[in-house]
GROMACS .gro file of C-alpha atoms in nm:
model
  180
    1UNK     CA    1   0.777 -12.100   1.879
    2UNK     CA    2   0.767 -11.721   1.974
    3UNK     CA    3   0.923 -11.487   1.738
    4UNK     CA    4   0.767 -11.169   1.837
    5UNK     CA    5   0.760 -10.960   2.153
    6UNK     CA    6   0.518 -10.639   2.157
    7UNK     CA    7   0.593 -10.386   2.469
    8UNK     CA    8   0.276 -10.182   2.587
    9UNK     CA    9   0.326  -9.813   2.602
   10UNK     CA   10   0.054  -9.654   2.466
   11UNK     CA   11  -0.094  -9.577   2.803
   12UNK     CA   12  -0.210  -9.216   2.888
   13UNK     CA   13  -0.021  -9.239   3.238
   14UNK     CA   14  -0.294  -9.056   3.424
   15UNK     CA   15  -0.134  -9.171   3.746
   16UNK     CA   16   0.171  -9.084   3.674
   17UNK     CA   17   0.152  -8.743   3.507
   18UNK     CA   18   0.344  -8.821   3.232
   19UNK     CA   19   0.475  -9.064   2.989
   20UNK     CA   20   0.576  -9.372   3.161
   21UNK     CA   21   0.777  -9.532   2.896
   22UNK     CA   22   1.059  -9.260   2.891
   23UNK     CA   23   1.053  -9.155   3.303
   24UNK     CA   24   1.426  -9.238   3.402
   25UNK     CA   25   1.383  -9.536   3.655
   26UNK     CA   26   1.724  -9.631   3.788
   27UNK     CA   27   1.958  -9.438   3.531
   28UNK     CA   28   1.724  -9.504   3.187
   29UNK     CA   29   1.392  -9.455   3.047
   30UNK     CA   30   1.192  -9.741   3.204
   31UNK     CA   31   1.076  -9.873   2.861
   32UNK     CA   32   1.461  -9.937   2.784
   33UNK     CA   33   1.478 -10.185   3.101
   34UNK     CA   34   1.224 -10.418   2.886
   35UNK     CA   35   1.381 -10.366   2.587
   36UNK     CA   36   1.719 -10.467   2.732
   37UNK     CA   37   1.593 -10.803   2.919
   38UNK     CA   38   1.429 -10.892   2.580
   39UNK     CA   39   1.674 -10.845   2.367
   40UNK     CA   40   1.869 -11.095   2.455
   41UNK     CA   41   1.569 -11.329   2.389
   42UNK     CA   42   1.620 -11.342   1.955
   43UNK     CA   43   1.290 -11.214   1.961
   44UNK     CA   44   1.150 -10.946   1.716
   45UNK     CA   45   1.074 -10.648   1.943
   46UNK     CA   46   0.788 -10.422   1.872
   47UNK     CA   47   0.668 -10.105   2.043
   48UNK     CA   48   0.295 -10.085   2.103
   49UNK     CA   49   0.188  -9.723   2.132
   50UNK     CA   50   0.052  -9.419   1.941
   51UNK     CA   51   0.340  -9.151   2.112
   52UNK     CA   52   0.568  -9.095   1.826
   53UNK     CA   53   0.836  -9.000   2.047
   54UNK     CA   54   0.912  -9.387   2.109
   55UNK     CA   55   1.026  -9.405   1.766
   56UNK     CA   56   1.356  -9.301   1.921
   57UNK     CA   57   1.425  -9.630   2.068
   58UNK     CA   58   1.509  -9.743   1.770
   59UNK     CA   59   1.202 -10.034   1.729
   60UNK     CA   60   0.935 -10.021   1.506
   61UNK     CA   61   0.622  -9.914   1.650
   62UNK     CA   62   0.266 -10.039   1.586
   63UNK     CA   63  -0.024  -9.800   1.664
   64UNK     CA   64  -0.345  -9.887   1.783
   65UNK     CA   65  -0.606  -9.990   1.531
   66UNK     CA   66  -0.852  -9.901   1.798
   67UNK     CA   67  -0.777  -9.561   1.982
   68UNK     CA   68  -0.875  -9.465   2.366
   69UNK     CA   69  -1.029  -9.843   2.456
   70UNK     CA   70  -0.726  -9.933   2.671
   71UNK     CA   71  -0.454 -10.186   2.662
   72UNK     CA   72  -0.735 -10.450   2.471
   73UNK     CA   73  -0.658 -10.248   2.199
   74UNK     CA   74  -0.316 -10.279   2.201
   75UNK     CA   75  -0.326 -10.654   2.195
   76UNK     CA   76  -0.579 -10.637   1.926
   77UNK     CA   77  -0.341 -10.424   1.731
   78UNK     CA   78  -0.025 -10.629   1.838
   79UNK     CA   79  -0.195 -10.930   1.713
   80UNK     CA   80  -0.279 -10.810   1.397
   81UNK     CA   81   0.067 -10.695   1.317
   82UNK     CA   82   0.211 -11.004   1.408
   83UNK     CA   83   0.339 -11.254   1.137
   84UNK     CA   84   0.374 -11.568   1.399
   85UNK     CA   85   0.055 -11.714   1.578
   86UNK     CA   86   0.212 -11.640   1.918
   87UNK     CA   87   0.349 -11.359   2.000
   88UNK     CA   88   0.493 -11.231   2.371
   89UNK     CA   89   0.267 -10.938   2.527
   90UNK     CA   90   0.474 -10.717   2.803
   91UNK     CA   91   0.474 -10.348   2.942
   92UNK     CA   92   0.687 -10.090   2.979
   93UNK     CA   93   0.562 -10.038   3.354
   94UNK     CA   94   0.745 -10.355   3.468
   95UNK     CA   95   1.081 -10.261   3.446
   96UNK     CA   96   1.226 -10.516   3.690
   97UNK     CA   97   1.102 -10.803   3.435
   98UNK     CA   98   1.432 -10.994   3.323
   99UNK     CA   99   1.519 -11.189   3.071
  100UNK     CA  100   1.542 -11.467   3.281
  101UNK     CA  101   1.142 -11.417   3.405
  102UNK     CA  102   1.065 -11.406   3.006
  103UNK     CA  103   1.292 -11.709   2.958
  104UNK     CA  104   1.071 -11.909   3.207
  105UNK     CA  105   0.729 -11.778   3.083
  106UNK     CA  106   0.808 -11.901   2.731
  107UNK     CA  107   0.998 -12.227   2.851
  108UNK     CA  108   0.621 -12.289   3.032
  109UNK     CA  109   0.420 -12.190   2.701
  110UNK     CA  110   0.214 -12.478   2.542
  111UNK     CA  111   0.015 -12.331   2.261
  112UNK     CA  112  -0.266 -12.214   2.475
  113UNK     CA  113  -0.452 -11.899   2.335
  114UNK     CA  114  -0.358 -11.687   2.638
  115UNK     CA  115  -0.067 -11.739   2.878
  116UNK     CA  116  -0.097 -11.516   3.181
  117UNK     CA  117   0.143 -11.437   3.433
  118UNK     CA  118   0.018 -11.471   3.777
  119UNK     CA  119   0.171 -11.427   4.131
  120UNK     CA  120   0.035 -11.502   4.496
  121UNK     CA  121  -0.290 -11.477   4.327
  122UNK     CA  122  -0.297 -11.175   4.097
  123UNK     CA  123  -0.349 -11.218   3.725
  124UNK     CA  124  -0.113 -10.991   3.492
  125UNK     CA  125  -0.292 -11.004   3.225
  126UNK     CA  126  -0.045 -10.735   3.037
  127UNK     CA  127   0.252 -10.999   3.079
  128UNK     CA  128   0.214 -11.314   2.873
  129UNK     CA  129   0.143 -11.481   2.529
  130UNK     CA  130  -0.101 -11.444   2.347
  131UNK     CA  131  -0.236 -11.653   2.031
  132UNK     CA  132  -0.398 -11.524   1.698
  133UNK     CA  133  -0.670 -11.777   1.798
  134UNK     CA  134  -0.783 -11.517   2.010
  135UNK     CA  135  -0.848 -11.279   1.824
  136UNK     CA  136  -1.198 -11.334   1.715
  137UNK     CA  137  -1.293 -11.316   2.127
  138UNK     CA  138  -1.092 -10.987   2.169
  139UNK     CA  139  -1.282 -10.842   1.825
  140UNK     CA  140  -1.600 -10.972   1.954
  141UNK     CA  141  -1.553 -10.839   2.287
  142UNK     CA  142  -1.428 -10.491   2.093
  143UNK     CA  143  -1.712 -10.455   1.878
  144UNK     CA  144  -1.941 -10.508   2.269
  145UNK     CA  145  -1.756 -10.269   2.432
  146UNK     CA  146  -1.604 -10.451   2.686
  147UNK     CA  147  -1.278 -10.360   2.695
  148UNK     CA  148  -1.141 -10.548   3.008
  149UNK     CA  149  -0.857 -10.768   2.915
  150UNK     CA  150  -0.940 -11.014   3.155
  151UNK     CA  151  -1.297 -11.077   3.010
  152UNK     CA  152  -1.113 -11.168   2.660
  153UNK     CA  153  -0.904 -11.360   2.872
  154UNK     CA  154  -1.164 -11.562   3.017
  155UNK     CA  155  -1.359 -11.624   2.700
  156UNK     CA  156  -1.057 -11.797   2.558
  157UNK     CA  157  -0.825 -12.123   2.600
  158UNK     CA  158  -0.588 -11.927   2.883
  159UNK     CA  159  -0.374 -12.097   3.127
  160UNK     CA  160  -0.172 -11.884   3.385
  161UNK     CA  161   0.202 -11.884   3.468
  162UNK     CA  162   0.275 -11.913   3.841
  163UNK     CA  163   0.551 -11.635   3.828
  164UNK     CA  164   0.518 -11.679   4.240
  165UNK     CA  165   0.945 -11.726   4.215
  166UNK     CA  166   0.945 -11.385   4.042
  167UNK     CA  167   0.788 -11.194   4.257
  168UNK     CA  168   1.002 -10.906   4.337
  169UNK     CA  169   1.023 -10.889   3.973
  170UNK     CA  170   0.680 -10.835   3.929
  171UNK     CA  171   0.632 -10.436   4.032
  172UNK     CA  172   0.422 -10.215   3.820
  173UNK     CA  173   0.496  -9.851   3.840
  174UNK     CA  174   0.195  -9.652   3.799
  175UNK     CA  175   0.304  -9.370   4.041
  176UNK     CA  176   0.644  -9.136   4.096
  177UNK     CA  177   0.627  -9.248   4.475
  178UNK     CA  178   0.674  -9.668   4.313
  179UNK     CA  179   1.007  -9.559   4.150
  180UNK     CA  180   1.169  -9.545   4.475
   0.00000   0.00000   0.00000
């Protein structure tokens, strides 16, 4: 059973120019837009990110144990915060995510080490669960530097969720000309 939910946000937003979490998308902070959708889950929400201005959102955060190696890190980190061997891994650069989407992706969740969200045949490796089983691949990988999510991925147990029905749903932002 998932407890835990960990939100990405550590990113340095290179293409966006600044932080990505708090940029107002549709009326509030885009980071708030994942917080709302999960929090009607029962979940334990987490931040995942070294800014210290996310403390504001009221969630605990968890910084990264490995700095500057991407969002591998921040799984790594997420994982070894977590007290329950699965825990849900999202971003704050999906803001159109609902509760329902998350809903479905853990209804489809069978204790695979990696659960992926996928749609018309792109992997989102940044939306899904992820097991404590993998964390001797992603440490492995680490220690290698390869820091490609997807190569963990690969290396372990993974399964992908079509997400196909969510598609609209599934918009990163990454630049100020996606927010409108």
């Amino acid at each position: 059973m998932i407890t835990e939910a960990y939100i990405l946000s550590g990113g340095k937003s290179s293409r966006m120019g600044e932080d990505k979490a708090t940029m107002v998308f549709k009326g509030k902070p885009m980071i708030q837009w994942t917080i709302d959708s999960l929090s009607q889950l029962s979940l334990e929400i987490k931040i995942s990110s070294s800014n210290p201005s996310h403390e504001k959102f009221g969630l605990e955060v968890v910084n990264d144990r490995h700095q500057n190696i991407g969002p591998i890190g921040a799984i790594y980190s997420c994982l070894q915060d977590a007290k329950s061997d699965s825990v849900l891994i999202t971003c704050c650069d999906y803001p159109l995510l609902n509760t329902a989407f998350y809903q479905a992706l853990m209804m489809a969740y069978n204790n695979e080490e990696v659960f992926i969200a996928t749609s018309n045949f792109k992997a989102h490796p940044l939306i899904g669960v992820y097991s404590q089983s993998c964390l001797p691949v992603i440490e492995k990988n680490i220690s290698e530097g390869q820091y490609k999510v997807m190569e963990s991925v690969k290396k372990c147990n993974f399964r992908e969720f079509n997400a196909d029905g969510f598609e609209p749903l599934l918009k990163n932002i990454n630049e100020k000309l996606d927010i409108h």
